[in-house]
Every structure is written in structure tokens, then in C-alpha cells.
Short mmCIF file of C-alpha atoms in Angstrom, two decimals:
data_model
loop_
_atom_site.label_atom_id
_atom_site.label_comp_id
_atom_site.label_asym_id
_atom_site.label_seq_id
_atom_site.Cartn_x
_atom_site.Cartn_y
_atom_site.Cartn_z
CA UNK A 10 4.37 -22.05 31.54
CA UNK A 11 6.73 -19.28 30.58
CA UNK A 12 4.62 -16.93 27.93
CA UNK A 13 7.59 -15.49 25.14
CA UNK A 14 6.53 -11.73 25.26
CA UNK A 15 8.66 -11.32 22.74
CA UNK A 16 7.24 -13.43 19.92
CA UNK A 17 3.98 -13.15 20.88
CA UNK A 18 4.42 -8.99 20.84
CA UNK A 19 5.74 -9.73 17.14
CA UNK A 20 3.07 -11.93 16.17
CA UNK A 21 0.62 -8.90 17.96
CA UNK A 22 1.79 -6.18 16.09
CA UNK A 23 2.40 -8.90 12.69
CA UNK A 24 -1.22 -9.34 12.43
CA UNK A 25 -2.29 -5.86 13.13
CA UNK A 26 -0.40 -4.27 10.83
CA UNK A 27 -1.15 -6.85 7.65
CA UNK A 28 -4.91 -6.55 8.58
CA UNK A 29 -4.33 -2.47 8.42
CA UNK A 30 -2.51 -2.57 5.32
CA UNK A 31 -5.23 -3.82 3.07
CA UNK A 32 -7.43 -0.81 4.49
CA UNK A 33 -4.55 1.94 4.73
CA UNK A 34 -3.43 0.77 0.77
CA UNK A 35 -7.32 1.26 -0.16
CA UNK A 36 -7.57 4.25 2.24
CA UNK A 37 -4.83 6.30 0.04
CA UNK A 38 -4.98 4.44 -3.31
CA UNK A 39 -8.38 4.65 -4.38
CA UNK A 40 -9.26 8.72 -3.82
CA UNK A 41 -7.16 9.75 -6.56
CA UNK A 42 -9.29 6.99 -8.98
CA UNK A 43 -12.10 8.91 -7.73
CA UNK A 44 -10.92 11.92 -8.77
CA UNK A 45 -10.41 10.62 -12.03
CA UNK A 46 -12.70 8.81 -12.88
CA UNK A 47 -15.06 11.85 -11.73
CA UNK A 48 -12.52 14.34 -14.01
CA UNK A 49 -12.60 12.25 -17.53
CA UNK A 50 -16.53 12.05 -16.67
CA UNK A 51 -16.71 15.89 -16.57
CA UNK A 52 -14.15 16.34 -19.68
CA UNK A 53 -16.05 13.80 -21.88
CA UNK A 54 -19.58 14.30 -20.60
CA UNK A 55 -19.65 10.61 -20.00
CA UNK A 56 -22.48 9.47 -17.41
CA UNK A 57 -20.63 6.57 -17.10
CA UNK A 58 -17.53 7.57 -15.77
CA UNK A 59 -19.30 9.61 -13.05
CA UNK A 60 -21.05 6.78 -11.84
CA UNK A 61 -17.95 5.20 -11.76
CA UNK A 62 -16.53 8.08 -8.77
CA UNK A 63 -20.24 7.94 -7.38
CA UNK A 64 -19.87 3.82 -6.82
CA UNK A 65 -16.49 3.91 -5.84
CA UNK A 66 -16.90 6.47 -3.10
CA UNK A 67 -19.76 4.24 -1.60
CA UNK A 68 -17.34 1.37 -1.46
CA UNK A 69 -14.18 3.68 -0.34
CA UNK A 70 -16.75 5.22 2.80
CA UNK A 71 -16.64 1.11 4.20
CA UNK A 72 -12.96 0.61 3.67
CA UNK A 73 -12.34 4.24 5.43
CA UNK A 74 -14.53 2.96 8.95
CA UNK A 75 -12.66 -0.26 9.07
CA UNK A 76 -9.45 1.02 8.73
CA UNK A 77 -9.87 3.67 11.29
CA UNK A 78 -10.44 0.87 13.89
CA UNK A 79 -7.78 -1.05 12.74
CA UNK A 80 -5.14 2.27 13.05
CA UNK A 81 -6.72 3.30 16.01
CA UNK A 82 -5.53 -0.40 17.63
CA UNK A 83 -1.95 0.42 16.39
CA UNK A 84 -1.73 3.42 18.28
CA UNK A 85 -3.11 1.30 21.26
CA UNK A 86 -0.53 -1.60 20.87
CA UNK A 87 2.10 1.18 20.67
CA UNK A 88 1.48 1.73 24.16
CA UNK A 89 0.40 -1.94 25.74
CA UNK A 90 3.18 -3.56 23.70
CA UNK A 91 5.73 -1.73 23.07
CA UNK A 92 5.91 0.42 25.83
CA UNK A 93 9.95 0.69 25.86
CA UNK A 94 9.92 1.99 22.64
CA UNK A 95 7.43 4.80 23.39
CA UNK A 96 9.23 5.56 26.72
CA UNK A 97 12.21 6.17 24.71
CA UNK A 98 11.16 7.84 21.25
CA UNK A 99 7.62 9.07 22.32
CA UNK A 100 8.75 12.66 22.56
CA UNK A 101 10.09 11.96 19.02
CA UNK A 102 7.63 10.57 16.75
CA UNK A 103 4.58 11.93 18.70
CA UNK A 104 4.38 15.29 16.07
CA UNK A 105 3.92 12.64 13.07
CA UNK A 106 1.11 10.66 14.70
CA UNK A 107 -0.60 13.79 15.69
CA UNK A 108 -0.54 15.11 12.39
CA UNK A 109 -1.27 11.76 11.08
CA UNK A 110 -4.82 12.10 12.63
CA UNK A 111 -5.22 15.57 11.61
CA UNK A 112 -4.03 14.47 8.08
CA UNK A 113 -7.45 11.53 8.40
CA UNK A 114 -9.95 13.92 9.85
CA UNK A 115 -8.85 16.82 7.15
CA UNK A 116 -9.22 13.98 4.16
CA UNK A 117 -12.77 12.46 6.08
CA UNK A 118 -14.75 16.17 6.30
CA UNK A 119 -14.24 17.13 2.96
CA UNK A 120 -15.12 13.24 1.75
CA UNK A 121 -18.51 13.62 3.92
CA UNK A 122 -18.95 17.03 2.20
CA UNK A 123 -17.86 15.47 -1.22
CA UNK A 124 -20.53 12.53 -0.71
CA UNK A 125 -23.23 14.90 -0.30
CA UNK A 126 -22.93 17.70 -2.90
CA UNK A 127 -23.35 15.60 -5.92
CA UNK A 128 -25.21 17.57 -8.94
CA UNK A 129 -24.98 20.70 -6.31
CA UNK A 130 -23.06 23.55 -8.36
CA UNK A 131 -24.08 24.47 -11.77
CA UNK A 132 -20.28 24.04 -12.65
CA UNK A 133 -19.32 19.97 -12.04
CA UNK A 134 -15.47 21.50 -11.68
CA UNK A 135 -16.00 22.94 -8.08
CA UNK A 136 -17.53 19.16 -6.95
CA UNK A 137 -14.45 17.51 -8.57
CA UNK A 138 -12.24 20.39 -6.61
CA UNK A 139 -13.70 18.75 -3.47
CA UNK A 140 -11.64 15.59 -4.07
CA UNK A 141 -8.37 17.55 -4.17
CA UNK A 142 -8.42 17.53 -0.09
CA UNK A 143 -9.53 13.97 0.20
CA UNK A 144 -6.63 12.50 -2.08
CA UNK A 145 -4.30 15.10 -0.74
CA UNK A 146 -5.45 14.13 3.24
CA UNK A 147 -4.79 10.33 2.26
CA UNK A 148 -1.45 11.19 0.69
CA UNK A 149 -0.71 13.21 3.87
CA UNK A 150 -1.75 10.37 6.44
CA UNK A 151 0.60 7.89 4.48
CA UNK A 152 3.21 10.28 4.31
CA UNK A 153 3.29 11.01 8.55
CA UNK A 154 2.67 7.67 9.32
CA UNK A 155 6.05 6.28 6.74
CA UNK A 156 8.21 9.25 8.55
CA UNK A 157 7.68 7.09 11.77
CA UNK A 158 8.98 4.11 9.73
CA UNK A 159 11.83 5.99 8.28
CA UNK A 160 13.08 7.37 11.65
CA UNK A 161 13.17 3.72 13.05
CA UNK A 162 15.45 2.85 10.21
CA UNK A 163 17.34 6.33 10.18
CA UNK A 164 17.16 7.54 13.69
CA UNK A 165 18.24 11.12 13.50
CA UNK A 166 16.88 14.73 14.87
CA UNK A 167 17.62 14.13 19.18
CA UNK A 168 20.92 13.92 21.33
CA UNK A 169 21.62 10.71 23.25
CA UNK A 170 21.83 11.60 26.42
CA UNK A 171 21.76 8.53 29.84
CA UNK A 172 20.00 6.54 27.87
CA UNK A 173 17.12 9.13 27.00
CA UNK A 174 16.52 11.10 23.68
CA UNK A 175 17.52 14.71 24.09
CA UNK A 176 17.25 17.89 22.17
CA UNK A 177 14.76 16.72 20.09
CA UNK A 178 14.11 17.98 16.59
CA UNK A 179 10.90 16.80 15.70
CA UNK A 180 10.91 17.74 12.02
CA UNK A 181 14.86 16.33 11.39
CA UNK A 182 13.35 13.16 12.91
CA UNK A 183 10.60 13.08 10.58
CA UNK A 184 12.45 14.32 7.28
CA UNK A 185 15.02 12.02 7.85
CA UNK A 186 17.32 10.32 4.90
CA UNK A 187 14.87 7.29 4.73
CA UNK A 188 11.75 9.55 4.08
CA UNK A 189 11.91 10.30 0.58
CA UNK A 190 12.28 7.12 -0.67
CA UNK A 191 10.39 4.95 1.91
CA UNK A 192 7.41 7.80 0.68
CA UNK A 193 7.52 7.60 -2.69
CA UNK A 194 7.61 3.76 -2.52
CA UNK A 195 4.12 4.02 -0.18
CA UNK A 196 2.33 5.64 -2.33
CA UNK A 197 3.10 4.65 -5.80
CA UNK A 198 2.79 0.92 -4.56
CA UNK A 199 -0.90 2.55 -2.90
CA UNK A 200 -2.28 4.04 -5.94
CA UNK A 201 -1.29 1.10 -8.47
CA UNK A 202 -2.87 -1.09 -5.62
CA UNK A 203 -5.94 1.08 -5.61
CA UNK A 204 -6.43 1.27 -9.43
CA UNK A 205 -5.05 -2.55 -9.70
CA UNK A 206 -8.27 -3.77 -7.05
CA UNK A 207 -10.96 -1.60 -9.39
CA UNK A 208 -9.77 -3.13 -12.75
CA UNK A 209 -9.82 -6.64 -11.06
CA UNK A 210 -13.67 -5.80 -10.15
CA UNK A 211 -14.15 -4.88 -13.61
CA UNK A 212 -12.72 -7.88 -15.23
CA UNK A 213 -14.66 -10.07 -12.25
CA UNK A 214 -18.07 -8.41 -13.40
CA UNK A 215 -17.31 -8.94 -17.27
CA UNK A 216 -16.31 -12.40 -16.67
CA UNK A 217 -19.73 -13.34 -14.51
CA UNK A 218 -22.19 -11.23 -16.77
CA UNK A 219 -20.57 -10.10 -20.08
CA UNK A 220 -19.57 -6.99 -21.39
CA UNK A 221 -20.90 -3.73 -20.44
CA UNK A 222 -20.33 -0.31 -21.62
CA UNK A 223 -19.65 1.02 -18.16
CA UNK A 224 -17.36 -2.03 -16.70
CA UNK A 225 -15.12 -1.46 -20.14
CA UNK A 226 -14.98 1.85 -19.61
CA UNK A 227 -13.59 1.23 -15.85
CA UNK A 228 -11.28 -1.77 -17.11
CA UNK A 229 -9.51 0.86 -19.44
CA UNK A 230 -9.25 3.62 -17.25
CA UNK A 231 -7.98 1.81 -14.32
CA UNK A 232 -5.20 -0.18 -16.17
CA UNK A 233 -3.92 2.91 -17.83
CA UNK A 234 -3.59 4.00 -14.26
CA UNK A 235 -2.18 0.54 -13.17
CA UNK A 236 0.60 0.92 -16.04
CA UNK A 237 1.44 4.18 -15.07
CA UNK A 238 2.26 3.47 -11.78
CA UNK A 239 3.79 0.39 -12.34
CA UNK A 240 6.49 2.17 -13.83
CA UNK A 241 6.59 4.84 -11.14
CA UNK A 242 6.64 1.96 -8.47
CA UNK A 243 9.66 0.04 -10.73
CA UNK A 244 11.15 3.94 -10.30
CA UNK A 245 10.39 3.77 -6.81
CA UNK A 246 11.98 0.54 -6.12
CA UNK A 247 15.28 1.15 -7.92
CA UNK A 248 15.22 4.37 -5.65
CA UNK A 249 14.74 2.83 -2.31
CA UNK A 250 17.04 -0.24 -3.19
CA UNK A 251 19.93 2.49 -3.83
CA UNK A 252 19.35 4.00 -0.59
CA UNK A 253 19.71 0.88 1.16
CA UNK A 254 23.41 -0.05 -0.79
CA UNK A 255 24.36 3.70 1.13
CA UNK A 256 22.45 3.50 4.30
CA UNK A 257 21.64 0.18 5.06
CA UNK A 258 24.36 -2.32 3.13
CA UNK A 259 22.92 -5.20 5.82
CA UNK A 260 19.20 -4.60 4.86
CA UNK A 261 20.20 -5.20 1.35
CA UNK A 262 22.92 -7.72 1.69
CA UNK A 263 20.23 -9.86 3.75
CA UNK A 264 17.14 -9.55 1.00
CA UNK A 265 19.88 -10.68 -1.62
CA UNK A 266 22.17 -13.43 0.45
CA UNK A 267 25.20 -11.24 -0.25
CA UNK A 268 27.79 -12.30 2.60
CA UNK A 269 30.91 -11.54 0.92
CA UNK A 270 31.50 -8.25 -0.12
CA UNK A 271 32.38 -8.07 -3.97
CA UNK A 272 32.42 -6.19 -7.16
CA UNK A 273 30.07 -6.82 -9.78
CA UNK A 274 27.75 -8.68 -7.58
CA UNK A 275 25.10 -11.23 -8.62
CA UNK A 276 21.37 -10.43 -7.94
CA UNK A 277 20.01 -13.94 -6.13
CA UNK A 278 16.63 -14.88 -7.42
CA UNK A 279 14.57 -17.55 -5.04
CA UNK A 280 16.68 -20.11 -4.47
CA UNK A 281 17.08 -21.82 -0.64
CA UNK A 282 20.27 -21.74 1.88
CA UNK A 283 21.75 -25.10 3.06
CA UNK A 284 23.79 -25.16 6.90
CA UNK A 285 26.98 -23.28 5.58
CA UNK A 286 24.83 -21.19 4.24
CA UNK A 287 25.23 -21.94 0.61
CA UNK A 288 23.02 -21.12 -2.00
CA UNK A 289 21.20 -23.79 -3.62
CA UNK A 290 19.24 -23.81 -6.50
CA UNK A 291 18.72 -20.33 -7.02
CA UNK A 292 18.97 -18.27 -10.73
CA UNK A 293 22.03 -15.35 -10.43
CA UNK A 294 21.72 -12.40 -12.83
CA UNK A 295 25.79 -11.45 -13.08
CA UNK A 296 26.78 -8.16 -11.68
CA UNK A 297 22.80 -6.76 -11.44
CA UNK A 298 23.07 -6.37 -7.60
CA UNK A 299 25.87 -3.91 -8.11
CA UNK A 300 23.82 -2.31 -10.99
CA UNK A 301 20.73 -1.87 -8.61
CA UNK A 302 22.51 -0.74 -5.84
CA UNK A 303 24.98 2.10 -7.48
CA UNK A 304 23.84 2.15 -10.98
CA UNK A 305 27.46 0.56 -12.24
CA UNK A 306 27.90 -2.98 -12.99
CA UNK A 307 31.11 -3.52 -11.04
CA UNK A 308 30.58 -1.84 -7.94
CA UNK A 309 31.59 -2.77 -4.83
CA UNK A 310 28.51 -3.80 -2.93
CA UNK A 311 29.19 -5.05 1.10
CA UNK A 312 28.30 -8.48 2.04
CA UNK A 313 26.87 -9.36 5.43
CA UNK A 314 30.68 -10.37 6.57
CA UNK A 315 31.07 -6.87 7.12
CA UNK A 316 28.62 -6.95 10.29
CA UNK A 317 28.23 -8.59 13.29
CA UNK A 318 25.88 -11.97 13.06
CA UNK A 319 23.93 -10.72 15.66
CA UNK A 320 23.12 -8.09 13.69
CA UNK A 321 21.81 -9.33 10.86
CA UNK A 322 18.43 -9.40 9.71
CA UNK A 323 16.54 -12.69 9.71
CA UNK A 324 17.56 -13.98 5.93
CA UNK A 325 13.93 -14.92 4.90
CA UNK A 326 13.68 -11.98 4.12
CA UNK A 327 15.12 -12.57 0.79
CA UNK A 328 11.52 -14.36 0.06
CA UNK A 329 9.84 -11.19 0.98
CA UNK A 330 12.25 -8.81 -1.04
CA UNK A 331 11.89 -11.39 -4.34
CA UNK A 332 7.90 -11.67 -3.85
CA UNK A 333 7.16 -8.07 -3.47
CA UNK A 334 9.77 -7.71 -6.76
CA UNK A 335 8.07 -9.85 -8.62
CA UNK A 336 4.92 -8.77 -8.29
CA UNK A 337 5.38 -5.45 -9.34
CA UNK A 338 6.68 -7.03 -12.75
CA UNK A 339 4.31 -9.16 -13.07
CA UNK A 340 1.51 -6.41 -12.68
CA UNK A 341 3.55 -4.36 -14.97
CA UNK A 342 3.69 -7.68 -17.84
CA UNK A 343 -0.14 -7.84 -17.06
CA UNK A 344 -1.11 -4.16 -17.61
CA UNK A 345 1.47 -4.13 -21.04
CA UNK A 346 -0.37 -7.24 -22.68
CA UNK A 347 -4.05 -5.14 -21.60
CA UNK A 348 -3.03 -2.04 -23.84
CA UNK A 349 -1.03 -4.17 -26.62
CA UNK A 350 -4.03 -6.48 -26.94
CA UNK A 351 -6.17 -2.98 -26.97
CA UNK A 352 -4.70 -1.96 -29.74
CA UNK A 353 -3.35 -4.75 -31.63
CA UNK A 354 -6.78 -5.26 -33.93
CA UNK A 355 -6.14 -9.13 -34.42
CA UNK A 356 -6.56 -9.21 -30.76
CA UNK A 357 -9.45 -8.70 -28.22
CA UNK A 358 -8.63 -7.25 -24.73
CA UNK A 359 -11.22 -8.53 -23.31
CA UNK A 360 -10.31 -12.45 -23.89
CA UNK A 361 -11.02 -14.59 -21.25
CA UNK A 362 -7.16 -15.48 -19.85
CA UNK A 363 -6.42 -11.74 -19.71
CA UNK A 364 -9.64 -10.79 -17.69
CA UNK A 365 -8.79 -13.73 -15.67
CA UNK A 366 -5.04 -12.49 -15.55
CA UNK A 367 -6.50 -9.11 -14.41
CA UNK A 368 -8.90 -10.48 -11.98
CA UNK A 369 -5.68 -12.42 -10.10
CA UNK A 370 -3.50 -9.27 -10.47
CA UNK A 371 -5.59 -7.61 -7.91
CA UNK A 372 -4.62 -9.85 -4.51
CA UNK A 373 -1.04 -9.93 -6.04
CA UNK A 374 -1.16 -6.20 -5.67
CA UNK A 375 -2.17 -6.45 -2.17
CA UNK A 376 -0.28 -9.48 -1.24
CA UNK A 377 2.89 -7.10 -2.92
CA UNK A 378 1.96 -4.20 -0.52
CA UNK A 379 2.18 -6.78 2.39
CA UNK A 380 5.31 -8.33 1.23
CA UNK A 381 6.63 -4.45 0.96
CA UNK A 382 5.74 -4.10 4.44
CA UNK A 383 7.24 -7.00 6.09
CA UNK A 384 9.88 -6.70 4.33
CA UNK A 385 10.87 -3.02 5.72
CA UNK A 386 9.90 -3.99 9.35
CA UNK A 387 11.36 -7.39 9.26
CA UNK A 388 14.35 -6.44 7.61
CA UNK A 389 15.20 -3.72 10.20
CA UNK A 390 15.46 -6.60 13.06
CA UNK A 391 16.87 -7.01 14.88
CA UNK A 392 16.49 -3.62 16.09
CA UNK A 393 13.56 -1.61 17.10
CA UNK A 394 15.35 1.50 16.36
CA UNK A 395 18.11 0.94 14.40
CA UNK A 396 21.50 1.44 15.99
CA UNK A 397 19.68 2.03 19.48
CA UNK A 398 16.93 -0.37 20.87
CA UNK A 399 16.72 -3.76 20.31
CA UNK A 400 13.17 -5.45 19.37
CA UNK A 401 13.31 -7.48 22.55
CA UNK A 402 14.06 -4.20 24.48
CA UNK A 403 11.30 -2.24 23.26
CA UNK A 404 8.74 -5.41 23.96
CA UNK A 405 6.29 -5.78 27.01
CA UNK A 406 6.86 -8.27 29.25
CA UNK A 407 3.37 -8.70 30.71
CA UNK A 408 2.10 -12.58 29.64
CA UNK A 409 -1.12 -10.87 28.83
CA UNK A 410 0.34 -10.17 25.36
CA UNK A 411 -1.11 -14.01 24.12
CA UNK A 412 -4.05 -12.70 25.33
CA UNK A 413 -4.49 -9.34 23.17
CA UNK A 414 -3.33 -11.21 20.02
CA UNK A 415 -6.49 -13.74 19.93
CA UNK A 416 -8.78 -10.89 21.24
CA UNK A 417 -7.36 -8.46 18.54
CA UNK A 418 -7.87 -11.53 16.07
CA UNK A 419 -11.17 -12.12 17.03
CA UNK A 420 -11.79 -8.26 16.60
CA UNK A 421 -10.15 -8.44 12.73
CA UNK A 422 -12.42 -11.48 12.19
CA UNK A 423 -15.65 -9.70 13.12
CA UNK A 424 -14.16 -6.23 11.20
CA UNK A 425 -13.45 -8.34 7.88
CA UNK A 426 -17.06 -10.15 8.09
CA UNK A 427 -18.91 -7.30 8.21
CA UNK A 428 -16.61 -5.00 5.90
CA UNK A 429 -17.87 -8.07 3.24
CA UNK A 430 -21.18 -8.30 3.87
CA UNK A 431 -21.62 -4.37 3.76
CA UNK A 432 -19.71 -4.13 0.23
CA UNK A 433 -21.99 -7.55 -0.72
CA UNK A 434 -25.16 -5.62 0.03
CA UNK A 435 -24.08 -2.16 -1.13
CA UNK A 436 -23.98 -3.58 -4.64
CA UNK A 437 -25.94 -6.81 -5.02
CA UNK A 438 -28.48 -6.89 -7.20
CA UNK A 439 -27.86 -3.18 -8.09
CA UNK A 440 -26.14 -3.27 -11.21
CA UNK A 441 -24.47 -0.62 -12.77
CA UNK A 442 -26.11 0.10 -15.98
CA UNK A 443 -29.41 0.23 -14.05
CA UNK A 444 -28.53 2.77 -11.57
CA UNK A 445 -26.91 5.15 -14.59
CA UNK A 446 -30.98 4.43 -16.21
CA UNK A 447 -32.11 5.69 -13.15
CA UNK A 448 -29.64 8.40 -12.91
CA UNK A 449 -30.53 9.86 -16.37
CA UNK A 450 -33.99 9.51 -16.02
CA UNK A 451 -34.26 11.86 -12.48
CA UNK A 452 -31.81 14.19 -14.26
CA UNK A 453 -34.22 14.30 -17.55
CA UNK A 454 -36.87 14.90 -14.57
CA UNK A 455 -35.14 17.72 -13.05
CA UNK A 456 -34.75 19.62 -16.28
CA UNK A 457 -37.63 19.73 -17.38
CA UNK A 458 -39.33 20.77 -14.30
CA UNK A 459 -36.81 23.65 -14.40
CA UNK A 460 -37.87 24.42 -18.21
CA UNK A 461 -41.35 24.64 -17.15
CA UNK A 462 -42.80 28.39 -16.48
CA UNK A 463 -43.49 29.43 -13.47
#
């Protein structure tokens, strides 16, 4: 039986990197709700909101092991799967993945020394300075990692030279045209994940047990966050989808079924493609493509006609680009009828289809992120490195590929288990108002022994 290294190298690297993202998006997102969570604690003198970063680190220390297994086996299937591809752009993207490690090990020593100097200096600022490093080593790790992305859509910074990439530039290659947006996308989507997976927890707990001061508190907070970035990732989006009408027309003429090339362009919403590729069913918002793309309604905006068929990207990715898009706006809907609900006095915030509305908004997030992903690695195909390697090039061809992807499945199994039943027994049965009881009573303790004479 003839094994198809090919697909089964896709499939590999497929599950790997949606098992990664959940841990990577958590691994950069929630830091920064750390910080401020611990930051309006300090400015309002709020217990609650510094248990809040206390319980949230716990839970962010699990999510930071797993996912350094789960990038560690990306660097390892660089090597056993796509081997082609390193042989060829190794000596390119290797200064990005080094300092993408550095970037992890800077952000995990000053969260081990952050986890361990609570109630340590007489001024709280100086802890809360300690999570400055930690969000800006996540932010860092993303940003490294995405430059590798953006170079294998916008190859630039070497010479081609018999076959081989010469007279490398290492930082032109990583600060390529792609960067900038493909960045800012990464980590707005990240940190509206992060805050968007803490306000679902809240809304889970008030549903199950009621309302509590301290899971009201951390509903409000984090959906201020998760409107915020909404809007930045909306920003982001608009950004990335006008680099793609300049630098990749075929990316964007694929997520949109846009094979003839026209002015004032219709953005395709959902909708399925018969044979003759015809459009069936689907909703068309007149001339918005053109908007999107160039920010003018009649545009010109090139169709896929303009490129050879064997060079276009797999069209289901059109699903992934409308998923991940609607998402976002429906986040963004969710987190505006939280605050108008908030303050409209007739209505309560806290109502039962808007917690549960909350509560579902937190796997959308994620399952967003994912669509984001597979969308910018699916949507490059078929090449490896655009303009220069094909996927099927860069592939292994040992058979022992089907065997990696159940033994790295088995491996994501056991992580995701255990990841669970850690975060189960980290908080069961240890609720949150108790622990804050607790929390006031040693520091009432501590006081007073310090008040005492000597």
C-alpha cells in the first residue's frame, strides 16, 4: 500500500498546530489580563481584583507547560516532516526561532519570579512591574514565531542562487511586508481570545452558583477588555485584508470566490460552488470587496482568472475566511449588548441568555483563532514558500509520517487530559470568595503581629 506523504505530512502538521493554538492564544492573551486585573486591584484597593491576577496566574502556569510541549513538537516536525523546507530556508528563519525561545524563557523567569513575590515589597507597584516582562516575552514569542509565517507568504531578505538561498538577510526576512499586519492580527485576535475565555468562566460560575461580588467584578473587567479588542481585531482585519488586495490578489480572490476581475466587486457571504463553479445560494454585499480591499467602492479588485489554476488556493477556504469574520462580529455584537444592558437601568446584564451568550462566545473565540490560522496556512497552498517551493516539495517522503500523526495524537490526547484534570483540581471545591476570606484574614494576621512591640 502506497502511504501519501503528502497528505498525511498535512494532516501531521494540521493537528499539531490547532492543538498549539489553543495554548499559544492562552500563552500570549491572558498575561496582559493579569496585569490588569492585578493594576485596577492596586488602583482601587480592591482584594478582589488581586485575587483575580493571583487565580489566573495559577491557571496560566498549566496552559504555559502544555504548550511548551506542544511548540517544542513543531520545531521537531519541522525537521522529520518537512525536511525540504528546512534544507532550503533553514539558514533563513533559524534567527526567529532562536529568538522565539529566548522570547519564552525571558517571559517564563520573570513569571516564576512573579508567582513567588506576592505581598513581597511594601510598594504593590514594583510586583505589578514584574508582569511587564511576562506580557512583553509572550508578545515577543508571537511576534518571532508570525515573522516565520510572514516570510513564507512574502519571501524576501536572500539571493536565489542553484536552487539554494544566498546572501541571506536575516532581519529583511523577518521584517518582511507581511509582518506588520500578520502581527497585529496575532495578537489582537490573542488578547480578545484571552480576556473572551475569562469572561466565559465568569458567566459559567454565575450561571452554576449565582452572583458573586468577585465573578461580577471579573465579568466586567474582562468584557471591557473583550470590546476593546474587538474593535482593534475589526482594525486588524481590515488591515491585513488590504494587504492581501496588494500582495496577495489570489489569497483574497480565493477566500471571496472572486474569479473575474472587476470594479466595484461584491463581498460573497457563505454560499456553495456548483461544477462551473457558480455561486449558489450565497448573500452579495455590492461593491464591499472593493471597499475592503482599497478602501473605494469601485476599485478594481483581480479575480482568480488572472492566475494560473494550479496556483490557486484550495477555495474552501472561503468557509474559513467567512467563519473567522464572523466571529469576530459576533463577539463584538456580544460584548456591545454586555455594556448597553450594563447601563441601560431597565435592563440587567447579568440575565440568563446574555451569560449564556457570553459563556458560548468563549470557544467561538478560539474556534475564530483556529479558523484565522488555517486560513493563512491553507490559503498560501499551494506553496510552501510562496513563489518558490511547493507544499509537496518541502514534504517527507518516508511512510513513517502515518505513523507520527497517531503517535503525536495519542501524545495531544494524554496532554489535553491531564491539562483538564489539573485546572479541575486547581479550583474545585476552592471557591473564590473563600480563598479572598482566607486571604484577608492572614493579612489581618500579619499586621497585627507587626503592630505588636517588640
Amino acid at each position: 500500500m502506497v502511504v501519501d506523504t503528502v497528505l498525511w505530512s498535512k494532516l501531521l502538521t494540521g493537528m499539531t498546530l490547532a492543538f498549539h493554538s489553543i495554548f499559544a492564544t492562552v500563552g500570549v492573551g491572558v498575561p496582559l489580563m493579569i496585569a490588569i486585573a492585578e493594576f485596577v486591584g492596586i488602583r482601587k484597593k480592591d482584594p478582589h481584583y488581586i485575587l483575580m491576577a493571583k487565580r489566573w496566574t495559577r491557571g496560566f502556569v498549566i496552559s504555559v507547560a502544555v504548550g511548551v510541549v506542544t511548540g517544542t513538537a513543531i520545531a521537531l516536525q519541522l525537521a522529520l516532516v518537512w525536511p525540504n523546507f528546512m534544507q532550503l530556508a533553514g539558514n533563513v528563519i533559524a534567527l526567529p526561532l532562536f529568538m522565539e525561545v529566548f522570547a519564552f524563557f525571558f517571559e517564563a523567569i520573570f513569571l516564576g519570579i512573579y508567582m513567588y513575590t506576592w505581598d513581597r515589597f511594601r510598594n504593590p507597584y514594583i510586583h505589578l512591574l514584574l508582569t511587564l516582562p511576562v506580557v512583553a516575552g509572550a508578545g515577543m514569542s508571537a511576534l518571532f514565531i508570525t515573522t516565520v509565517n510572514g516570510f513564507m507568504n512574502q519571501p524576501g531578505g536572500f539571493v536565489m542562487e542553484g536552487g539554494h538561498f544566498t546572501a541571506v538577510n536575516p532581519l529583511q526576512a523577518m521584517f518582511n511586508a507581511a509582518t506588520p499586519s500578520k502581527v497585529f492580527h496575532v495578537l489582537t485576535s490573542a488578547y480578545l481570545t484571552g480576556a473572551a475565555l475569562l469572561a466565559g468562566i465568569a458567566a459559567y460560575v454565575i450561571l452554576r452558583k449565582g452572583t458573586s461580588a468577585y465573578y461580577k467584578k471579573a465579568l466586567k473587567l474582562m468584557m471591557g477588555v473583550v470590546l476593546v479588542f474587538s474593535l482593534l481585531t475589526t482594525i486588524a482585519g481590515d488591515v491585513s485584508a488590504k494587504f492581501l488586495a496588494e500582495h496577495q490578489p489570489e489569497k483574497l480572490a480565493a477566500a471571496e470566490w472572486h474569479f473575474e476581475t472587476e470594479s466595484g466587486a461584491d463581498l460573497i457571504f457563505l454560499g456553495w460552488l456548483n461544477a462551473e463553479h457558480k455561486i449558489m445560494g450565497a448573500l452579495h454585499f455590492p461593491k464591499v470587496l472593493s471597499f475592503l480591499a482599497f478602501g473605494d467602492f469601485n476599485a478594481e479588485v483581480k479575480g482568480l482568472e488572472e492566475f494560473p489554476p494550479d496556483e490557486w488556493p484550495p477555495l474552501v477556504v472561503h468557509y474559513l475566511f467567512d467563519f473567522m469574520a464572523g466571529i469576530g462580529f459576533v463577539i463584538l455584537a456580544v460584548a456591545l449588548l454586555y455594556f448597553l444592558f450594563l447601563f441601560w437601568k431597565k435592563r440587567n446584564e447579568l440575565n440568563k441568555w446574555l451569560l449564556r451568550a457570553i459563556v458560548v462566545s468563549t470557544p467561538l473565540a478560539f474556534l475564530g483563532v483556529e479558523m484565522g490560522w488555517f486560513y493563512a496556512e491553507v490559503g498560501r497552498q499551494p506553496w510552501i514558500i510562496r513563489g518558490y517551493m511547493r507544499v509537496e516539495e518541502a514534504a517527507t517522503s518516508s511512510p513513517n509520517v502515518r505513523i507520527l500523526f497517531f503517535l503525536f495524537l495519542l501524545l495531544y490526547i494524554v496532554l489535553g487530559v491531564m491539562c483538564v484534570l489539573v485546572l479541575r483540581r486547581l479550583f474545585r471545591n476552592k471557591p473564590a470568595e473563600a480563598e479572598l476570606a482566607k486571604l484577608v484574614k492572614e493579612k489581618n494576621v500579619q499586621s497585627m503581629e507587626k503592630s505588636e512591640p517588640v
